[in-house]
Coordinates of C-alpha atoms in Angstrom, one line a residue:
X1 CA 121.7 -113.1 -82.6
X2 CA 119.5 -116.1 -81.7
X3 CA 121.1 -119.1 -80.6
X4 CA 119.5 -122.6 -79.9
X5 CA 116.3 -121.0 -81.9
X6 CA 115.3 -119.8 -78.5
X7 CA 118.1 -117.0 -76.8
X8 CA 118.3 -113.7 -78.3
X9 CA 121.4 -111.8 -77.3
X10 CA 120.5 -108.2 -77.0
X11 CA 123.6 -106.4 -75.9
X12 CA 126.9 -107.3 -74.7
X13 CA 127.6 -106.3 -71.2
X14 CA 130.9 -108.0 -70.0
X15 CA 134.1 -109.3 -71.8
X16 CA 137.0 -110.9 -70.3
X17 CA 139.7 -113.2 -72.2
X18 CA 137.7 -116.5 -72.6
X19 CA 134.1 -115.4 -71.7
X20 CA 131.5 -112.7 -73.3
X21 CA 128.3 -112.1 -71.2
X22 CA 125.3 -110.9 -72.9
X23 CA 122.1 -109.6 -71.9
X24 CA 119.3 -111.6 -73.7
X25 CA 115.7 -112.9 -73.6
X26 CA 114.1 -116.2 -74.0
X27 CA 111.7 -116.3 -76.6
X28 CA 110.5 -119.3 -75.9
X29 CA 108.7 -117.9 -73.2
X30 CA 105.6 -115.2 -73.7
X31 CA 106.3 -112.5 -73.1
X32 CA 110.0 -112.8 -73.4
X33 CA 111.8 -113.3 -70.2
X34 CA 115.4 -112.0 -69.7
X35 CA 118.5 -113.8 -69.0
X36 CA 121.8 -113.8 -69.2
X37 CA 124.1 -115.8 -71.8
X38 CA 127.6 -116.4 -70.9
X39 CA 129.9 -117.5 -74.3
X40 CA 132.9 -119.3 -72.7
X41 CA 135.6 -120.5 -75.8
X42 CA 136.4 -124.1 -75.8
X43 CA 140.0 -123.1 -76.3
X44 CA 140.4 -123.1 -72.8
X45 CA 138.4 -126.0 -71.8
X46 CA 137.3 -129.4 -73.1
X47 CA 133.7 -130.3 -73.5
X48 CA 133.6 -132.9 -70.9
X49 CA 135.3 -130.5 -68.4
X50 CA 132.4 -127.8 -69.4
X51 CA 129.5 -130.2 -68.9
X52 CA 130.8 -131.4 -65.7
X53 CA 131.3 -127.9 -64.7
X54 CA 127.8 -126.9 -65.5
X55 CA 126.6 -130.0 -63.7
X56 CA 128.1 -128.5 -60.5
X57 CA 127.0 -125.3 -60.7
X58 CA 123.9 -126.5 -60.8
X59 CA 124.0 -127.4 -57.5
X60 CA 124.4 -123.4 -56.5
X61 CA 120.6 -122.7 -57.7
X62 CA 119.8 -123.7 -54.0
X63 CA 121.0 -120.4 -52.8
X64 CA 118.7 -117.3 -53.2
X65 CA 121.7 -115.2 -53.5
X66 CA 122.8 -117.2 -56.6
X67 CA 121.2 -116.7 -60.2
X68 CA 119.9 -120.1 -61.3
X69 CA 121.4 -121.7 -64.0
X70 CA 118.9 -122.1 -66.7
X71 CA 120.5 -123.9 -69.2
X72 CA 123.9 -124.9 -70.8
X73 CA 125.0 -126.2 -74.1
X74 CA 127.8 -125.9 -76.6
X75 CA 128.6 -125.8 -80.5
X76 CA 132.1 -126.6 -82.2
X77 CA 133.4 -123.1 -80.9
X78 CA 131.8 -122.0 -77.7
X79 CA 130.0 -123.3 -74.5
X80 CA 127.2 -121.2 -73.5
X81 CA 125.4 -121.1 -70.1
X82 CA 122.2 -119.2 -69.7
X83 CA 121.5 -117.9 -66.2
X84 CA 118.7 -116.0 -64.4
X85 CA 118.6 -112.4 -64.8
X86 CA 119.1 -110.4 -61.6
X87 CA 117.6 -107.0 -61.6
X88 CA 119.8 -104.2 -59.8
X89 CA 122.8 -102.7 -59.8
X90 CA 126.2 -104.2 -59.7
X91 CA 128.6 -102.4 -56.9
X92 CA 131.3 -100.6 -59.8
X93 CA 128.1 -98.9 -61.2
X94 CA 126.9 -97.9 -57.6
X95 CA 130.4 -96.9 -56.9
X96 CA 130.5 -94.4 -59.8
X97 CA 126.9 -93.1 -59.2
X98 CA 127.4 -92.5 -56.0
X99 CA 130.3 -91.7 -53.0
X100 CA 132.6 -94.2 -51.7
X101 CA 131.2 -96.8 -49.2
X102 CA 131.0 -96.3 -45.7
X103 CA 132.1 -98.5 -43.0
X104 CA 128.6 -99.7 -42.6
X105 CA 127.9 -100.2 -46.2
X106 CA 131.1 -102.2 -46.0
X107 CA 130.1 -104.6 -42.9
X108 CA 126.6 -105.0 -44.8
X109 CA 128.4 -106.2 -47.6
X110 CA 130.5 -108.6 -45.6
X111 CA 127.6 -110.0 -43.7
X112 CA 125.6 -110.5 -46.7
X113 CA 128.2 -112.1 -49.2
X114 CA 130.4 -114.1 -46.6
X115 CA 127.4 -116.6 -46.2
X116 CA 127.2 -117.0 -50.2
X117 CA 131.0 -117.9 -50.6
X118 CA 130.7 -120.2 -47.7
X119 CA 127.8 -122.0 -49.5
X120 CA 130.0 -122.2 -52.1
X121 CA 133.1 -123.3 -51.0
X122 CA 131.2 -126.0 -49.0
X123 CA 130.2 -127.5 -52.3
X124 CA 133.8 -127.6 -53.5
X125 CA 133.7 -124.8 -55.6
X126 CA 136.0 -121.5 -55.7
X127 CA 134.3 -118.5 -57.6
X128 CA 137.5 -117.2 -59.0
X129 CA 136.1 -114.0 -60.1
X130 CA 134.9 -111.7 -56.7
X131 CA 134.9 -108.2 -57.8
X132 CA 132.6 -105.4 -57.6
X133 CA 130.9 -105.8 -61.1
X134 CA 130.0 -109.4 -60.0
X135 CA 128.2 -108.2 -57.1
X136 CA 124.8 -107.0 -57.6
X137 CA 122.5 -104.9 -55.2
X138 CA 119.0 -105.8 -55.9
X139 CA 116.0 -103.9 -55.1
X140 CA 115.1 -106.1 -52.2
X141 CA 118.5 -104.7 -50.5
X142 CA 120.6 -108.0 -50.8
X143 CA 123.7 -108.8 -52.5
X144 CA 123.8 -111.1 -55.3
X145 CA 126.8 -112.9 -56.7
X146 CA 127.2 -113.4 -60.4
X147 CA 129.5 -114.9 -63.0
X148 CA 130.4 -118.1 -62.3
X149 CA 132.3 -118.6 -65.7
X150 CA 135.5 -118.9 -64.4
X151 CA 134.8 -120.9 -61.2
X152 CA 137.1 -123.7 -60.4
X153 CA 135.9 -127.2 -59.1
X154 CA 137.6 -129.6 -56.9
X155 CA 137.9 -133.0 -57.3
X156 CA 139.7 -135.5 -54.9
X157 CA 140.8 -137.6 -57.7
X158 CA 142.0 -135.0 -60.0
X159 CA 142.3 -131.8 -57.5
X160 CA 141.2 -128.8 -59.6
X161 CA 139.5 -129.6 -62.7
X162 CA 141.0 -127.0 -64.6
X163 CA 144.4 -125.0 -63.8
X164 CA 143.7 -122.0 -65.6
X165 CA 142.3 -120.0 -62.9
X166 CA 141.4 -117.0 -65.1
X167 CA 140.1 -113.9 -63.2
X168 CA 140.4 -110.4 -63.3
X169 CA 144.1 -109.2 -62.5
X170 CA 142.9 -106.1 -60.3
X171 CA 141.1 -108.5 -57.9
X172 CA 143.1 -111.9 -58.1
X173 CA 145.2 -113.5 -55.3
X174 CA 148.9 -113.8 -55.9
X175 CA 148.5 -117.7 -56.3
X176 CA 145.5 -117.3 -58.3
X177 CA 147.5 -115.6 -60.9
X178 CA 149.8 -118.3 -60.9
X179 CA 147.3 -120.7 -61.7
X180 CA 146.6 -122.4 -58.1
X181 CA 143.9 -121.0 -56.6
X182 CA 142.4 -121.9 -53.1
X183 CA 139.3 -121.2 -51.1
X184 CA 141.2 -118.1 -49.5
X185 CA 141.8 -116.7 -52.8
X186 CA 137.9 -115.6 -53.1
X187 CA 138.6 -114.2 -49.4
X188 CA 141.5 -112.0 -50.9
X189 CA 139.3 -111.0 -53.8
X190 CA 136.6 -109.9 -51.5
X191 CA 139.1 -107.7 -49.5
X192 CA 140.3 -106.0 -52.7
X193 CA 136.5 -105.6 -53.5
X194 CA 136.0 -103.9 -50.3
X195 CA 139.0 -101.4 -49.9
X196 CA 138.4 -100.5 -53.5
X197 CA 134.7 -99.4 -52.7
X198 CA 136.3 -97.6 -49.9
X199 CA 138.6 -95.6 -51.7
X200 CA 137.2 -95.4 -55.1
X201 CA 140.9 -96.1 -56.4
X202 CA 141.9 -98.9 -58.7
X203 CA 143.4 -101.6 -56.9
X204 CA 146.6 -101.7 -59.1
X205 CA 147.0 -98.1 -57.2
X206 CA 146.4 -98.9 -53.8
X207 CA 149.2 -101.3 -53.4
X208 CA 152.9 -100.0 -53.4
X209 CA 155.1 -102.3 -55.4
X210 CA 158.2 -100.9 -54.1
X211 CA 157.4 -101.6 -50.5
X212 CA 155.4 -104.7 -51.3
X213 CA 152.4 -103.5 -48.9
X214 CA 149.1 -102.3 -49.3
X215 CA 148.5 -98.2 -48.8
X216 CA 144.8 -98.3 -49.2
X217 CA 144.3 -96.6 -45.8
X218 CA 146.0 -93.2 -47.2
X219 CA 143.2 -93.0 -49.6
X220 CA 140.2 -93.0 -47.5
X221 CA 138.2 -89.9 -46.7
X222 CA 137.1 -90.8 -43.4
X223 CA 138.7 -93.3 -40.5
X224 CA 137.8 -97.2 -40.4
X225 CA 137.5 -98.8 -37.1
X226 CA 140.3 -101.0 -35.8
X227 CA 138.1 -104.1 -36.1
X228 CA 137.2 -103.7 -39.8
X229 CA 140.8 -102.3 -40.5
X230 CA 142.0 -105.8 -38.9
X231 CA 140.1 -108.3 -40.6
X232 CA 140.6 -106.5 -44.2
X233 CA 144.5 -106.5 -43.5
X234 CA 144.0 -110.4 -43.0
X235 CA 142.1 -110.8 -46.1
X236 CA 144.7 -108.9 -47.9
X237 CA 147.7 -110.9 -47.0
X238 CA 149.9 -111.6 -49.6
X239 CA 150.7 -115.4 -48.4
X240 CA 147.4 -117.5 -48.4
X241 CA 148.4 -119.0 -45.4
X242 CA 148.3 -115.9 -43.3
X243 CA 144.8 -115.2 -44.7
X244 CA 141.3 -116.0 -43.1
X245 CA 141.2 -119.6 -44.6
X246 CA 137.7 -120.1 -44.5
X247 CA 134.4 -118.0 -44.6
X248 CA 133.7 -119.4 -41.1
X249 CA 136.8 -117.7 -40.0
X250 CA 136.1 -114.2 -41.2
X251 CA 132.5 -114.5 -39.7
X252 CA 133.8 -115.6 -36.5
X253 CA 135.7 -112.6 -36.5
X254 CA 133.0 -110.5 -37.1
X255 CA 131.1 -112.2 -34.5
X256 CA 128.3 -113.7 -37.1
X257 CA 127.0 -117.2 -36.6
X258 CA 127.5 -119.0 -39.8
X259 CA 124.7 -121.4 -39.2
X260 CA 122.3 -118.5 -38.6
X261 CA 120.8 -118.6 -42.0
X262 CA 118.3 -121.1 -42.8
X263 CA 119.6 -121.6 -46.2
X264 CA 122.8 -122.5 -44.7
X265 CA 122.3 -124.1 -41.6
X266 CA 124.0 -127.2 -40.8
X267 CA 122.1 -128.2 -38.1
X268 CA 120.6 -132.0 -38.5
X269 CA 116.6 -132.3 -39.2
X270 CA 114.8 -133.7 -36.5
X271 CA 115.1 -137.6 -35.9
X272 CA 112.5 -139.1 -38.3
X273 CA 109.8 -140.9 -36.5
X274 CA 109.8 -143.2 -39.5
X275 CA 112.0 -146.5 -39.7
X276 CA 112.1 -149.1 -42.3
X277 CA 110.4 -152.1 -41.2
X278 CA 111.1 -154.4 -44.5
X279 CA 113.2 -154.3 -47.6
X280 CA 111.9 -156.0 -50.6
X281 CA 114.3 -157.1 -52.9
X282 CA 114.3 -159.6 -56.3
X283 CA 113.6 -163.4 -56.1
X284 CA 116.8 -165.4 -56.5
X285 CA 119.3 -163.8 -59.0
X286 CA 116.6 -161.5 -60.3
X287 CA 117.6 -158.2 -59.1
X288 CA 116.8 -155.5 -61.4
X289 CA 116.4 -151.7 -61.0
X290 CA 112.9 -150.3 -59.7
X291 CA 111.4 -147.5 -61.7
X292 CA 107.5 -147.2 -60.4
X293 CA 105.4 -148.1 -57.4
X294 CA 101.8 -148.2 -56.2
X295 CA 99.6 -149.0 -53.5
X296 CA 96.5 -150.6 -54.3
X297 CA 93.7 -148.7 -52.6
X298 CA 93.0 -150.9 -49.9
X299 CA 96.6 -151.4 -48.7
X300 CA 97.1 -155.0 -49.1
X301 CA 99.1 -155.0 -52.6
X302 CA 102.3 -153.0 -53.7
X303 CA 102.8 -153.1 -57.4
X304 CA 106.4 -152.3 -58.7
X305 CA 107.9 -151.7 -62.0
X306 CA 111.2 -152.6 -62.9
X307 CA 113.1 -153.1 -66.5
X308 CA 110.1 -155.2 -67.9
X309 CA 108.4 -157.0 -65.3
X310 CA 105.8 -155.6 -62.9
X311 CA 105.6 -157.4 -59.6
X312 CA 102.8 -157.6 -57.1
X313 CA 103.9 -157.9 -53.2
X314 CA 101.5 -159.1 -50.2
X315 CA 102.0 -156.4 -47.7
X316 CA 101.4 -158.4 -44.9
X317 CA 103.5 -161.2 -45.9
X318 CA 105.9 -159.1 -47.7
X319 CA 106.2 -161.9 -50.3
X320 CA 105.9 -161.9 -54.0
X321 CA 102.3 -162.8 -55.0
X322 CA 102.7 -162.6 -58.9
X323 CA 104.6 -161.6 -61.9
X324 CA 102.7 -159.2 -64.9
X325 CA 105.3 -159.9 -67.8
X326 CA 104.3 -158.3 -71.3
X327 CA 106.1 -154.9 -71.6
X328 CA 109.6 -155.0 -73.7
X329 CA 111.1 -152.3 -72.0
X330 CA 111.3 -150.7 -68.6
X331 CA 108.0 -149.8 -66.5
X332 CA 107.9 -146.3 -65.6
X333 CA 104.7 -145.9 -64.2
X334 CA 102.1 -148.2 -62.6
X335 CA 98.5 -147.1 -60.8
X336 CA 95.8 -148.5 -59.3
X337 CA 92.2 -147.6 -60.5
X338 CA 90.1 -146.4 -57.6
X339 CA 88.5 -149.8 -57.2
X340 CA 91.6 -151.4 -57.0
X341 CA 90.3 -153.8 -59.8
X342 CA 92.9 -152.6 -62.6
X343 CA 96.8 -151.9 -62.7
X344 CA 97.8 -149.7 -65.3
X345 CA 101.2 -149.9 -66.4
X346 CA 103.2 -147.4 -68.7
X347 CA 106.5 -148.4 -70.3
X348 CA 109.4 -147.1 -72.4
X349 CA 108.6 -149.4 -75.1
X350 CA 106.0 -147.0 -75.9
X351 CA 102.8 -148.7 -74.5
X352 CA 100.5 -148.9 -71.9
X353 CA 99.0 -152.1 -70.6
X354 CA 95.7 -152.6 -68.4
X355 CA 95.9 -155.6 -65.8
X356 CA 93.0 -157.7 -64.1
X357 CA 94.4 -157.6 -60.5
X358 CA 92.0 -160.7 -59.9
X359 CA 93.4 -162.9 -62.6
X360 CA 96.8 -161.3 -63.2
X361 CA 96.1 -161.4 -66.8
X362 CA 96.3 -158.5 -69.6
X363 CA 93.0 -156.8 -70.4
X364 CA 94.2 -154.7 -73.2
X365 CA 97.4 -152.9 -74.5
X366 CA 96.9 -148.9 -75.5
X367 CA 99.2 -148.0 -78.6
X368 CA 99.2 -144.4 -79.9
X369 CA 102.6 -142.8 -78.2
X370 CA 105.6 -142.4 -80.5
X371 CA 108.0 -142.4 -77.8
X372 CA 108.6 -143.6 -74.3
X373 CA 105.3 -143.3 -72.2
X374 CA 106.4 -141.9 -68.4
X375 CA 103.5 -141.7 -66.5
X376 CA 99.7 -142.7 -66.2
X377 CA 97.0 -141.6 -63.9
X378 CA 93.1 -143.0 -63.5
X379 CA 90.6 -140.0 -63.2
X380 CA 88.8 -140.3 -59.7
X381 CA 86.0 -142.5 -61.0
X382 CA 88.5 -144.8 -62.7
X383 CA 86.5 -144.2 -66.2
X384 CA 89.5 -142.3 -68.1
X385 CA 93.2 -142.9 -68.1
X386 CA 95.8 -139.8 -68.7
X387 CA 99.2 -140.7 -69.9
X388 CA 102.3 -138.6 -70.3
X389 CA 104.9 -139.4 -73.1
X390 CA 108.0 -138.4 -74.5
X391 CA 106.5 -137.6 -77.8
X392 CA 105.6 -134.2 -75.9
X393 CA 102.0 -135.4 -75.7
X394 CA 99.4 -136.3 -73.4
X395 CA 96.5 -138.7 -74.3
X396 CA 93.4 -139.8 -72.4
X397 CA 92.0 -143.0 -72.7
X398 CA 88.7 -144.7 -72.2
X399 CA 89.3 -147.2 -69.6
X400 CA 86.3 -149.5 -70.6
X401 CA 87.1 -149.4 -74.2
X402 CA 90.9 -148.9 -74.4
X403 CA 90.2 -146.5 -77.1
X404 CA 92.0 -143.1 -77.2
X405 CA 90.0 -140.1 -76.5
X406 CA 91.9 -137.0 -77.3
X407 CA 95.5 -136.3 -77.7
X408 CA 96.4 -133.2 -75.8
X409 CA 99.4 -130.9 -77.2
X410 CA 101.3 -128.0 -75.9
X411 CA 104.2 -128.7 -74.2
X412 CA 107.7 -128.0 -75.9
X413 CA 109.4 -131.1 -74.6
X414 CA 109.0 -134.5 -72.9
X415 CA 105.8 -134.8 -70.8
X416 CA 107.3 -136.8 -67.2
X417 CA 104.4 -136.9 -65.3
X418 CA 100.8 -136.4 -65.2
X419 CA 97.8 -136.2 -62.2
X420 CA 94.3 -136.2 -62.1
X421 CA 92.8 -133.4 -59.5
X422 CA 90.7 -135.3 -56.8
X423 CA 87.4 -133.9 -58.2
X424 CA 88.5 -134.8 -61.6
X425 CA 88.0 -131.5 -63.5
X426 CA 91.7 -130.4 -63.7
X427 CA 94.8 -132.6 -65.0
X428 CA 98.2 -131.5 -64.4
X429 CA 101.2 -132.3 -66.9
X430 CA 104.7 -131.7 -65.7
X431 CA 107.4 -131.4 -68.4
X432 CA 111.5 -131.0 -69.3
X433 CA 110.3 -127.6 -70.7
X434 CA 110.5 -126.6 -67.1
X435 CA 106.8 -126.0 -66.7
X436 CA 103.5 -127.5 -65.1
X437 CA 100.6 -127.2 -67.2
X438 CA 96.6 -127.4 -66.0
X439 CA 94.1 -128.6 -68.3
X440 CA 90.4 -127.9 -67.7
X441 CA 88.6 -131.4 -68.7
X442 CA 84.8 -131.8 -69.3
X443 CA 82.3 -131.3 -66.5
X444 CA 81.6 -134.0 -64.0
X445 CA 78.3 -135.2 -65.5
X446 CA 80.1 -136.0 -68.9
X447 CA 83.5 -137.1 -68.0
X448 CA 81.9 -139.4 -65.7
X449 CA 79.8 -141.0 -68.3
X450 CA 81.8 -143.2 -70.2
X451 CA 79.0 -143.7 -73.2
X452 CA 79.2 -140.0 -73.8
X453 CA 82.9 -139.7 -73.6
X454 CA 84.0 -140.4 -77.2
X455 CA 81.3 -138.8 -78.7
X456 CA 81.7 -135.5 -76.7
X457 CA 85.5 -135.5 -77.3
X458 CA 85.2 -136.0 -81.4
X459 CA 83.6 -132.3 -81.0
X460 CA 86.0 -130.9 -78.5
X461 CA 89.3 -132.9 -79.5
X462 CA 91.3 -131.2 -76.8
X463 CA 91.0 -130.0 -73.3
X464 CA 91.2 -126.2 -72.2
X465 CA 94.5 -125.0 -71.1
X466 CA 93.9 -122.9 -67.7
X467 CA 97.2 -122.1 -67.1
X468 CA 100.8 -122.7 -67.0
X469 CA 102.9 -122.5 -64.1
X470 CA 106.6 -121.5 -64.8
X471 CA 109.0 -121.0 -61.8
X472 CA 111.2 -124.2 -62.0
X473 CA 114.9 -123.5 -63.4
X474 CA 115.2 -127.1 -64.6
X475 CA 112.7 -129.9 -65.9
X476 CA 109.8 -130.6 -63.7
X477 CA 109.9 -134.4 -63.4
X478 CA 106.9 -135.0 -61.2
X479 CA 103.8 -133.6 -59.9
X480 CA 100.9 -134.5 -57.3
X481 CA 97.6 -133.0 -55.9
X482 CA 96.9 -132.5 -52.6
X483 CA 93.6 -134.7 -51.5
X484 CA 91.6 -131.4 -51.3
X485 CA 92.9 -130.5 -54.8
X486 CA 93.7 -127.1 -53.5
X487 CA 97.6 -127.5 -53.3
X488 CA 99.5 -129.0 -56.2
X489 CA 103.3 -130.1 -55.6
X490 CA 106.1 -130.3 -58.3
X491 CA 109.4 -131.8 -58.1
X492 CA 112.1 -130.6 -60.4
X493 CA 115.8 -131.3 -61.9
X494 CA 116.7 -127.9 -59.9
X495 CA 116.8 -129.9 -56.4
X496 CA 113.6 -128.3 -55.4
X497 CA 110.0 -128.9 -54.8
X498 CA 107.4 -126.2 -55.5
X499 CA 103.8 -126.0 -53.8
X500 CA 101.2 -123.9 -56.1
X501 CA 97.8 -122.5 -55.3
X502 CA 95.5 -124.6 -57.9
X503 CA 93.2 -121.9 -58.2
X504 CA 95.7 -118.8 -58.8
X505 CA 98.5 -120.8 -60.2
X506 CA 100.8 -118.9 -57.8
X507 CA 103.7 -120.2 -55.5
X508 CA 103.1 -120.5 -52.2
X509 CA 106.5 -121.7 -51.1
X510 CA 109.6 -123.8 -52.3
X511 CA 110.9 -126.6 -50.2
X512 CA 114.6 -126.5 -50.0
X513 CA 116.6 -129.5 -48.9
X514 CA 117.2 -132.0 -51.3
X515 CA 120.9 -131.8 -52.7
X516 CA 119.8 -133.4 -56.2
X517 CA 116.9 -133.8 -58.8
X518 CA 113.5 -134.4 -56.8
X519 CA 112.1 -137.5 -58.6
X520 CA 108.8 -138.3 -56.8
X521 CA 106.2 -136.4 -54.6
X522 CA 103.4 -137.7 -52.9
X523 CA 100.7 -136.6 -50.3
X524 CA 99.6 -138.5 -47.1
X525 CA 95.6 -138.9 -47.2
X526 CA 94.9 -136.0 -44.7
X527 CA 97.1 -134.1 -46.7
X528 CA 99.1 -133.0 -43.7
X529 CA 102.4 -134.1 -45.2
X530 CA 104.5 -134.5 -48.2
X531 CA 106.8 -137.0 -49.4
X532 CA 109.7 -136.7 -51.5
X533 CA 111.9 -138.6 -53.0
X534 CA 115.4 -137.8 -54.8
X535 CA 118.5 -138.9 -56.8
X536 CA 120.5 -137.6 -53.6
X537 CA 119.6 -141.2 -51.9
X538 CA 117.1 -139.9 -49.4
X539 CA 113.2 -139.6 -48.9
X540 CA 112.0 -136.6 -47.0
X541 CA 109.1 -135.7 -45.4
X542 CA 107.5 -132.3 -45.1
X543 CA 104.7 -130.7 -43.1
X544 CA 102.7 -129.2 -45.8
X545 CA 101.1 -126.3 -43.4
X546 CA 104.7 -125.0 -42.4
X547 CA 106.8 -125.8 -45.1
X548 CA 109.5 -127.3 -42.8
X549 CA 111.2 -130.4 -43.4
X550 CA 110.0 -133.2 -40.9
X551 CA 112.4 -136.0 -41.1
X552 CA 114.9 -137.2 -43.6
X553 CA 114.8 -141.1 -44.4
X554 CA 118.1 -142.5 -45.4
X555 CA 118.9 -146.2 -46.3
X556 CA 119.2 -146.4 -49.8
X557 CA 122.6 -147.1 -51.6
X558 CA 121.7 -145.1 -54.6
X559 CA 119.1 -142.8 -56.1
X560 CA 115.3 -142.8 -54.9
X561 CA 113.7 -143.3 -58.3
X562 CA 110.0 -143.1 -56.8
X563 CA 108.0 -143.2 -53.7
X564 CA 104.6 -144.1 -52.8
X565 CA 102.3 -143.6 -49.8
X566 CA 99.4 -146.1 -48.6
X567 CA 96.2 -144.3 -48.3
X568 CA 94.9 -147.3 -46.1
X569 CA 97.8 -147.6 -43.7
X570 CA 100.5 -145.1 -42.7
X571 CA 103.3 -146.9 -44.6
X572 CA 105.4 -145.1 -47.1
X573 CA 107.2 -147.5 -50.1
X574 CA 110.5 -146.1 -51.7
X575 CA 112.1 -147.5 -54.6
X576 CA 115.8 -147.1 -55.8
X577 CA 118.5 -147.8 -58.5
X578 CA 120.1 -150.1 -55.5
X579 CA 117.4 -152.4 -56.8
X580 CA 115.8 -152.5 -53.6
X581 CA 112.5 -151.5 -52.1
X582 CA 112.0 -150.2 -48.6
X583 CA 108.7 -149.9 -46.5
X584 CA 108.6 -147.1 -43.7
X585 CA 106.5 -147.2 -41.0
X586 CA 105.7 -144.9 -38.1
X587 CA 107.9 -146.1 -35.3
X588 CA 105.3 -145.5 -32.6
X589 CA 103.1 -147.9 -34.5
X590 CA 105.1 -150.9 -33.7
X591 CA 103.8 -153.1 -30.8

């Protein structure tokens, strides 16, 4: 069975009252990539509730012991969650193949899985189906928690978004079976999982109904320490108020520091060395959302693109110099030519415009894309302009003539961002198809000789595809090369930033810290620092050599749409849906 013309269902691997789980492959990848597809009946939830649930589950992608949510969609009868395939064996299979778990193995399970449960609960999500079949022991000797189809999500307005807490009866807490799951319900299920693993007996048979108590200790083949017995006993209390109330409480009883895991640390990052020195806002009543920013090469001008207008700001006075009008829809990208004489702007109106900075007049309009243009970038010599569009293509334009040179195709979905390498030989493009593609352009001799460009490309209409970078679990929204051209940074809807080795296409590291989509990334001129902007309302600064977060710049009241770094001065600009631009500077530089 093929769904979405993409996911081939291979084998039914799980079935519950409202959910079927399939092993599948993504046939849009080559070679096809294994994944897990969960089919949920719409009888148990509304379409709106499913979409909200999927959006919240996406937040869990940050944790390495939770499978990534790759996609979600629905048809008339069912909803579908497509998740990362985790290689390994679930604990029920291991239990059948081997002896009962030892006390040491139970300690290892608790030590590994409690931080995962804490991570989920901290994000107001309850799993509702913790059991041996949903915990996978991987080849790297880690426990991974899977199957989030039955999760409940807490809303301050509506409390639990769904009242039907469907789980596995053998492992469900008493209150959960009545539709009133609490966070401690997951801890109860974890306790039941532990006693089943130690006894190899069904939980139904481990409970004495007549005396209303657990009798799991009678089935142990070896004795268990008083310490573990006390912890399990408290996990298994019938009344939720008598149980551990949080994963933190269990870890405290075990002597584990709940903040010891880097991915779960609640400690604050170092205090930022940068501070906001000025906030630029619209003039008079003209206050609109800003979508794009760019510094001029000399650092004297900041260009900003909003709903239709481009504004030019004098950075020494923080005053508006001029406005450039001509686009009929939002300006999603602005970029200065390397010599600072030309500004390129890309718009949702499907056009690109070139502007003379000295006269503030339009030079020409580049027409050819069939959908919104989201990104423009100049080649290092300023002769070529690249544009990325939601028509799934990249176009190359001759800046001197305004003529289209070539159309590059290959992405399966919309193109969000394009960037040239500092040497001008490689073009990177980022797309909603979750990939980044690297394209090899002409040699420098041909690329930088404008009178030869059109003739050369007539015989070679497309660039050579060097490689496809896959690793993000959601749309890739932004891309930037380091100043030496050796590292590529990408930001994604999966809340992460990845650093890639350009020559090998391998991931160097993944930067975790943003709690929502990463919309923009930019390197400082020396390449030592990366700047990122996110829908989580923050700008973050990262040290490239260590992949550590240096600082978080907070102050915007809404999603930060874009960020720019001045190469002439140590100055960062960020723009937000809150309709402001903030200028940030190193605090120690102030006189």
